[in-house]
């Protein structure tokens, strides 16, 4: 017994050592994503009860930092608005000294006397996040932050993560925790997939049945979708949704962390939950029931029925009132055309509008909704199927079925967010071990996420400018609890964050894994259940997951 405890003690000492050393020898000081430029210096700044915080004004970033220091680190540190001059032991948050910095950039100077974080808006916030990453995970009486000069800014403006809360539902509290970790890794767009066949998850006041009926499914298919014929079900009702008050709360929470929430309201496909609530919006009139298995359903909105467009406009009015984002995601993916082919109303619409076929009808549908959203000052994002039948004039394309959609859209001078399944689908297996929990399939280890290059080689440098960034997608068919979700998301999302933030030429997988080791303690403190494959290939830390089978 004592032997075991002693052995554990030794192991933890050894681990602490590895963690500390990793940071000492690391040119990037354990910071993820790696900054553009880091110049290490000797000495340390000591953050203590005596430290004073100075800021030009009390901005969102400043109050975030003050709150962190006072309530998370439990220091008395007071905030003073005004010039710090040469005040001893102070942290200065300022917009001065930001000349020539790209958007979202910051300059950080840490000396034994002072920390100066220079940045504007999001830039200041990211400078703060870097400082937080330099605070040792091991709590001690005084907090020592190593001296350095750092200049930093992102490679891509859009650094996203998508969460599907339809297949399985996740609480407000958990969504906020995810937003916290996103901010820590300088991700700035949270794409909230709020509607799908298996559940409608956002309260819409004008259409109460969307949540009364559409947010509840009778049961859920057991195991992998393809495992059993016939499929078996768990005979357990499942549901959940967010009230508008909850949504407003999350939107503000994210905005305080410089994260934009982009809501997704799916159309014309993945809309069975709506049809179950309002069957008149489908081609056949139903009856329909909220989806109980995964995959693609044939029943979608009727494109020949004007009530559908009016309904969606009403829904989007409430959505726009809740989400101030420039972008509204309208889905557009996986919409089978079999109902439209047989539907007299859809066929009449094709004739009346002089459309070529059902693909052109989908394009008509999306363009009509785009026009509405544009008239309200918003822009649409759609999955790459919106290219089929002709792209809506101002649409941004999310390329998910590989990179071809992204290439085609960029060549048509449309903005693109890359999210190809092969590199960005965080619902795939991370290891080939038979002990992995059930996932959708595929194989996407951390190293592969890290190897992703968002700008396709096929694009000219002119076209490449339309690639605004990329996004990791967390589809939750098989992810039915928060521990498993975190296990799927981290550290793969951290790898993607580095792909999107750090200069391409600075990217180095082994160096990244070394820095991740420093993060294990930090993620433990945040009670994040990250996957450990990169550390545990042979039962000890090896710095690579290449051998994972
Ligand atoms: C495809 S990606 C879908 C989702 C699924 C996902 C599973 C996309 C636009 N549609 O409905 O959940 O695959 O990986």
XYZ file of C-alpha atoms and ligand atoms in Angstrom, residues 164 167 193 196 264 266 270 295-296 333-334 383-385 400-401 425 427-428 440 473 475-477, ligand 1:
38
model
C -24.653 19.669 -32.794
C -28.817 14.531 -31.945
C -26.374 23.559 -34.875
C -32.241 18.838 -37.178
C -27.859 27.257 -37.790
C -31.508 23.897 -41.277
C -32.907 17.911 -41.939
C -28.858 9.502 -41.460
C -30.811 11.410 -44.053
C -27.005 19.951 -46.809
C -28.347 16.500 -47.538
C -23.074 23.721 -46.468
C -21.468 23.067 -49.855
C -24.639 21.566 -51.393
C -17.554 19.678 -45.787
C -17.636 16.953 -48.459
C -14.857 16.003 -38.179
C -16.926 12.775 -34.362
C -14.456 10.329 -35.955
C -19.487 7.392 -36.306
C -17.482 19.950 -36.360
C -21.755 15.927 -34.658
C -23.318 14.120 -31.744
C -25.184 11.079 -33.031
C -23.111 14.793 -42.314
S -21.814 17.501 -42.333
C -23.997 15.742 -41.868
C -24.547 15.651 -40.505
C -24.075 14.409 -39.808
C -22.608 14.202 -40.097
C -21.984 13.062 -39.358
C -23.247 17.815 -42.739
C -23.444 19.110 -43.329
N -24.235 16.897 -42.565
O -25.956 15.714 -40.545
O -24.303 14.542 -38.442
O -22.448 13.988 -41.478
O -20.603 13.081 -39.465
